[in-house]
């Protein structure tokens, strides 16, 4: 008498059939997979620390200079993403910002992404594909290098 066996699926070993970025055609892990929350957060902390250090160097750090620090942060985000496809913090933790449709990230995407990032609330809202709202609106995704 033959025993019945369950059909094996590619994700049977991992127990996962969905992962962030699958809808976008990104791999589950490795290069070009969607950046994890930990890497994203660490990159953000590095970027904010750099902006704070620059604000301190300019003498604008403190209660009165909070918006100056935010402005420095925004300028660094836009410049680094446009030039290096990632902010200084992203580069340090091995991430890069790429357009969903491929190609060069351009200038308008970093501007839109950064304005929404500075508002903070869109960062906390995630689209169905796993991207935060500021990435979804800008048409970008943060992936591993």
PDB file of N, CA and C in Angstrom, residues 56-110:
ATOM      1  N   UNK A  56      25.794  71.067  14.761  1.00  0.00           N
ATOM      2  CA  UNK A  56      26.632  71.457  15.887  1.00  0.00           C
ATOM      3  C   UNK A  56      27.838  72.260  15.403  1.00  0.00           C
ATOM      4  N   UNK A  57      28.430  71.821  14.299  1.00  0.00           N
ATOM      5  CA  UNK A  57      29.588  72.531  13.739  1.00  0.00           C
ATOM      6  C   UNK A  57      29.209  73.932  13.264  1.00  0.00           C
ATOM      7  N   UNK A  58      27.996  74.097  12.763  1.00  0.00           N
ATOM      8  CA  UNK A  58      27.530  75.413  12.314  1.00  0.00           C
ATOM      9  C   UNK A  58      27.032  76.274  13.468  1.00  0.00           C
ATOM     10  N   UNK A  59      26.948  75.694  14.663  1.00  0.00           N
ATOM     11  CA  UNK A  59      26.489  76.437  15.834  1.00  0.00           C
ATOM     12  C   UNK A  59      24.993  76.589  15.918  1.00  0.00           C
ATOM     13  N   UNK A  60      24.246  75.737  15.224  1.00  0.00           N
ATOM     14  CA  UNK A  60      22.787  75.857  15.227  1.00  0.00           C
ATOM     15  C   UNK A  60      22.113  74.692  15.934  1.00  0.00           C
ATOM     16  N   UNK A  61      22.881  73.847  16.599  1.00  0.00           N
ATOM     17  CA  UNK A  61      22.305  72.673  17.262  1.00  0.00           C
ATOM     18  C   UNK A  61      21.613  73.106  18.550  1.00  0.00           C
ATOM     19  N   UNK A  62      20.495  72.511  18.853  1.00  0.00           N
ATOM     20  CA  UNK A  62      19.765  72.821  20.077  1.00  0.00           C
ATOM     21  C   UNK A  62      18.315  73.112  19.767  1.00  0.00           C
ATOM     22  N   UNK A  63      17.599  73.585  20.773  1.00  0.00           N
ATOM     23  CA  UNK A  63      16.156  73.804  20.637  1.00  0.00           C
ATOM     24  C   UNK A  63      15.824  74.757  19.496  1.00  0.00           C
ATOM     25  N   UNK A  64      16.585  75.822  19.366  1.00  0.00           N
ATOM     26  CA  UNK A  64      16.297  76.803  18.309  1.00  0.00           C
ATOM     27  C   UNK A  64      16.701  76.292  16.933  1.00  0.00           C
ATOM     28  N   UNK A  65      17.616  75.344  16.898  1.00  0.00           N
ATOM     29  CA  UNK A  65      18.128  74.875  15.618  1.00  0.00           C
ATOM     30  C   UNK A  65      17.565  73.562  15.140  1.00  0.00           C
ATOM     31  N   UNK A  66      16.467  73.091  15.740  1.00  0.00           N
ATOM     32  CA  UNK A  66      15.912  71.806  15.325  1.00  0.00           C
ATOM     33  C   UNK A  66      15.523  71.787  13.852  1.00  0.00           C
ATOM     34  N   UNK A  67      14.958  72.877  13.376  1.00  0.00           N
ATOM     35  CA  UNK A  67      14.570  72.922  11.968  1.00  0.00           C
ATOM     36  C   UNK A  67      15.794  73.071  11.064  1.00  0.00           C
ATOM     37  N   UNK A  68      16.850  73.666  11.588  1.00  0.00           N
ATOM     38  CA  UNK A  68      18.100  73.748  10.824  1.00  0.00           C
ATOM     39  C   UNK A  68      18.682  72.343  10.664  1.00  0.00           C
ATOM     40  N   UNK A  69      18.673  71.575  11.744  1.00  0.00           N
ATOM     41  CA  UNK A  69      19.159  70.194  11.679  1.00  0.00           C
ATOM     42  C   UNK A  69      18.310  69.380  10.704  1.00  0.00           C
ATOM     43  N   UNK A  70      17.007  69.568  10.740  1.00  0.00           N
ATOM     44  CA  UNK A  70      16.119  68.870   9.809  1.00  0.00           C
ATOM     45  C   UNK A  70      16.409  69.293   8.375  1.00  0.00           C
ATOM     46  N   UNK A  71      16.676  70.575   8.163  1.00  0.00           N
ATOM     47  CA  UNK A  71      17.024  71.062   6.825  1.00  0.00           C
ATOM     48  C   UNK A  71      18.333  70.471   6.328  1.00  0.00           C
ATOM     49  N   UNK A  72      19.325  70.387   7.213  1.00  0.00           N
ATOM     50  CA  UNK A  72      20.610  69.767   6.849  1.00  0.00           C
ATOM     51  C   UNK A  72      20.383  68.305   6.500  1.00  0.00           C
ATOM     52  N   UNK A  73      19.576  67.612   7.310  1.00  0.00           N
ATOM     53  CA  UNK A  73      19.247  66.211   7.052  1.00  0.00           C
ATOM     54  C   UNK A  73      18.609  66.057   5.667  1.00  0.00           C
ATOM     55  N   UNK A  74      17.650  66.928   5.350  1.00  0.00           N
ATOM     56  CA  UNK A  74      16.942  66.854   4.068  1.00  0.00           C
ATOM     57  C   UNK A  74      17.900  67.098   2.896  1.00  0.00           C
ATOM     58  N   UNK A  75      18.748  68.095   3.006  1.00  0.00           N
ATOM     59  CA  UNK A  75      19.704  68.389   1.931  1.00  0.00           C
ATOM     60  C   UNK A  75      20.655  67.216   1.732  1.00  0.00           C
ATOM     61  N   UNK A  76      21.146  66.637   2.830  1.00  0.00           N
ATOM     62  CA  UNK A  76      22.045  65.478   2.715  1.00  0.00           C
ATOM     63  C   UNK A  76      21.342  64.307   2.045  1.00  0.00           C
ATOM     64  N   UNK A  77      20.079  64.054   2.401  1.00  0.00           N
ATOM     65  CA  UNK A  77      19.312  62.972   1.790  1.00  0.00           C
ATOM     66  C   UNK A  77      19.201  63.174   0.279  1.00  0.00           C
ATOM     67  N   UNK A  78      18.775  64.361  -0.123  1.00  0.00           N
ATOM     68  CA  UNK A  78      18.555  64.632  -1.545  1.00  0.00           C
ATOM     69  C   UNK A  78      19.846  64.526  -2.337  1.00  0.00           C
ATOM     70  N   UNK A  79      20.912  65.144  -1.847  1.00  0.00           N
ATOM     71  CA  UNK A  79      22.191  65.151  -2.570  1.00  0.00           C
ATOM     72  C   UNK A  79      22.776  63.749  -2.663  1.00  0.00           C
ATOM     73  N   UNK A  80      22.845  63.040  -1.535  1.00  0.00           N
ATOM     74  CA  UNK A  80      23.453  61.710  -1.552  1.00  0.00           C
ATOM     75  C   UNK A  80      22.627  60.708  -2.358  1.00  0.00           C
ATOM     76  N   UNK A  81      21.305  60.755  -2.250  1.00  0.00           N
ATOM     77  CA  UNK A  81      20.486  59.815  -3.019  1.00  0.00           C
ATOM     78  C   UNK A  81      20.613  60.094  -4.514  1.00  0.00           C
ATOM     79  N   UNK A  82      20.621  61.362  -4.891  1.00  0.00           N
ATOM     80  CA  UNK A  82      20.750  61.703  -6.311  1.00  0.00           C
ATOM     81  C   UNK A  82      22.126  61.314  -6.859  1.00  0.00           C
ATOM     82  N   UNK A  83      23.176  61.462  -6.065  1.00  0.00           N
ATOM     83  CA  UNK A  83      24.528  61.186  -6.549  1.00  0.00           C
ATOM     84  C   UNK A  83      24.980  59.737  -6.354  1.00  0.00           C
ATOM     85  N   UNK A  84      24.636  59.135  -5.200  1.00  0.00           N
ATOM     86  CA  UNK A  84      25.143  57.802  -4.861  1.00  0.00           C
ATOM     87  C   UNK A  84      24.066  56.726  -4.799  1.00  0.00           C
ATOM     88  N   UNK A  85      22.833  57.072  -5.142  1.00  0.00           N
ATOM     89  CA  UNK A  85      21.690  56.149  -5.036  1.00  0.00           C
ATOM     90  C   UNK A  85      21.468  55.679  -3.603  1.00  0.00           C
ATOM     91  N   UNK A  86      21.794  56.521  -2.675  1.00  0.00           N
ATOM     92  CA  UNK A  86      21.555  56.220  -1.274  1.00  0.00           C
ATOM     93  C   UNK A  86      22.170  57.292  -0.402  1.00  0.00           C
ATOM     94  N   UNK A  87      21.579  57.507   0.763  1.00  0.00           N
ATOM     95  CA  UNK A  87      22.145  58.484   1.682  1.00  0.00           C
ATOM     96  C   UNK A  87      23.429  57.935   2.279  1.00  0.00           C
ATOM     97  N   UNK A  88      24.133  58.758   3.029  1.00  0.00           N
ATOM     98  CA  UNK A  88      25.368  58.312   3.663  1.00  0.00           C
ATOM     99  C   UNK A  88      25.102  57.102   4.558  1.00  0.00           C
ATOM    100  N   UNK A  89      24.021  57.161   5.326  1.00  0.00           N
ATOM    101  CA  UNK A  89      23.654  56.044   6.197  1.00  0.00           C
ATOM    102  C   UNK A  89      23.302  54.791   5.415  1.00  0.00           C
ATOM    103  N   UNK A  90      22.595  54.954   4.305  1.00  0.00           N
ATOM    104  CA  UNK A  90      22.255  53.804   3.455  1.00  0.00           C
ATOM    105  C   UNK A  90      23.525  53.122   2.944  1.00  0.00           C
ATOM    106  N   UNK A  91      24.453  53.927   2.474  1.00  0.00           N
ATOM    107  CA  UNK A  91      25.704  53.382   1.944  1.00  0.00           C
ATOM    108  C   UNK A  91      26.462  52.635   3.040  1.00  0.00           C
ATOM    109  N   UNK A  92      26.473  53.191   4.252  1.00  0.00           N
ATOM    110  CA  UNK A  92      27.183  52.563   5.373  1.00  0.00           C
ATOM    111  C   UNK A  92      26.606  51.191   5.739  1.00  0.00           C
ATOM    112  N   UNK A  93      25.297  51.029   5.624  1.00  0.00           N
ATOM    113  CA  UNK A  93      24.673  49.756   6.007  1.00  0.00           C
ATOM    114  C   UNK A  93      24.380  48.848   4.811  1.00  0.00           C
ATOM    115  N   UNK A  94      24.846  49.235   3.632  1.00  0.00           N
ATOM    116  CA  UNK A  94      24.719  48.372   2.460  1.00  0.00           C
ATOM    117  C   UNK A  94      23.377  48.425   1.763  1.00  0.00           C
ATOM    118  N   UNK A  95      22.747  49.584   1.736  1.00  0.00           N
ATOM    119  CA  UNK A  95      21.470  49.750   1.053  1.00  0.00           C
ATOM    120  C   UNK A  95      21.605  50.780  -0.058  1.00  0.00           C
ATOM    121  N   UNK A  96      20.656  50.755  -0.994  1.00  0.00           N
ATOM    122  CA  UNK A  96      20.603  51.778  -2.035  1.00  0.00           C
ATOM    123  C   UNK A  96      19.154  51.985  -2.460  1.00  0.00           C
ATOM    124  N   UNK A  97      18.871  53.185  -2.920  1.00  0.00           N
ATOM    125  CA  UNK A  97      17.534  53.542  -3.376  1.00  0.00           C
ATOM    126  C   UNK A  97      17.503  53.390  -4.891  1.00  0.00           C
ATOM    127  N   UNK A  98      16.547  52.613  -5.375  1.00  0.00           N
ATOM    128  CA  UNK A  98      16.411  52.417  -6.818  1.00  0.00           C
ATOM    129  C   UNK A  98      14.959  52.651  -7.227  1.00  0.00           C
ATOM    130  N   UNK A  99      14.752  53.147  -8.448  1.00  0.00           N
ATOM    131  CA  UNK A  99      13.376  53.270  -8.943  1.00  0.00           C
ATOM    132  C   UNK A  99      12.785  51.882  -9.190  1.00  0.00           C
ATOM    133  N   UNK A 100      11.514  51.729  -8.939  1.00  0.00           N
ATOM    134  CA  UNK A 100      10.854  50.437  -9.140  1.00  0.00           C
ATOM    135  C   UNK A 100      10.948  50.005 -10.602  1.00  0.00           C
ATOM    136  N   UNK A 101      10.858  50.955 -11.508  1.00  0.00           N
ATOM    137  CA  UNK A 101      10.890  50.634 -12.936  1.00  0.00           C
ATOM    138  C   UNK A 101      12.300  50.571 -13.502  1.00  0.00           C
ATOM    139  N   UNK A 102      13.300  50.727 -12.660  1.00  0.00           N
ATOM    140  CA  UNK A 102      14.693  50.660 -13.105  1.00  0.00           C
ATOM    141  C   UNK A 102      15.213  51.999 -13.579  1.00  0.00           C
ATOM    142  N   UNK A 103      16.489  52.046 -13.882  1.00  0.00           N
ATOM    143  CA  UNK A 103      17.108  53.268 -14.374  1.00  0.00           C
ATOM    144  C   UNK A 103      17.694  54.112 -13.258  1.00  0.00           C
ATOM    145  N   UNK A 104      17.965  55.367 -13.589  1.00  0.00           N
ATOM    146  CA  UNK A 104      18.560  56.326 -12.663  1.00  0.00           C
ATOM    147  C   UNK A 104      17.484  56.905 -11.753  1.00  0.00           C
ATOM    148  N   UNK A 105      17.816  57.095 -10.504  1.00  0.00           N
ATOM    149  CA  UNK A 105      16.850  57.591  -9.541  1.00  0.00           C
ATOM    150  C   UNK A 105      16.436  59.038  -9.817  1.00  0.00           C
ATOM    151  N   UNK A 106      17.289  59.801 -10.481  1.00  0.00           N
ATOM    152  CA  UNK A 106      16.958  61.174 -10.850  1.00  0.00           C
ATOM    153  C   UNK A 106      17.039  62.139  -9.685  1.00  0.00           C
ATOM    154  N   UNK A 107      16.398  63.292  -9.843  1.00  0.00           N
ATOM    155  CA  UNK A 107      16.418  64.314  -8.797  1.00  0.00           C
ATOM    156  C   UNK A 107      15.050  64.456  -8.136  1.00  0.00           C
ATOM    157  N   UNK A 108      13.978  64.330  -8.891  1.00  0.00           N
ATOM    158  CA  UNK A 108      12.655  64.547  -8.309  1.00  0.00           C
ATOM    159  C   UNK A 108      12.286  63.461  -7.315  1.00  0.00           C
ATOM    160  N   UNK A 109      12.711  62.222  -7.541  1.00  0.00           N
ATOM    161  CA  UNK A 109      12.384  61.144  -6.605  1.00  0.00           C
ATOM    162  C   UNK A 109      13.007  61.379  -5.227  1.00  0.00           C
ATOM    163  N   UNK A 110      14.298  61.735  -5.155  1.00  0.00           N
ATOM    164  CA  UNK A 110      14.856  62.030  -3.828  1.00  0.00           C
ATOM    165  C   UNK A 110      14.171  63.207  -3.137  1.00  0.00           C
TER     166      UNK A 110
END
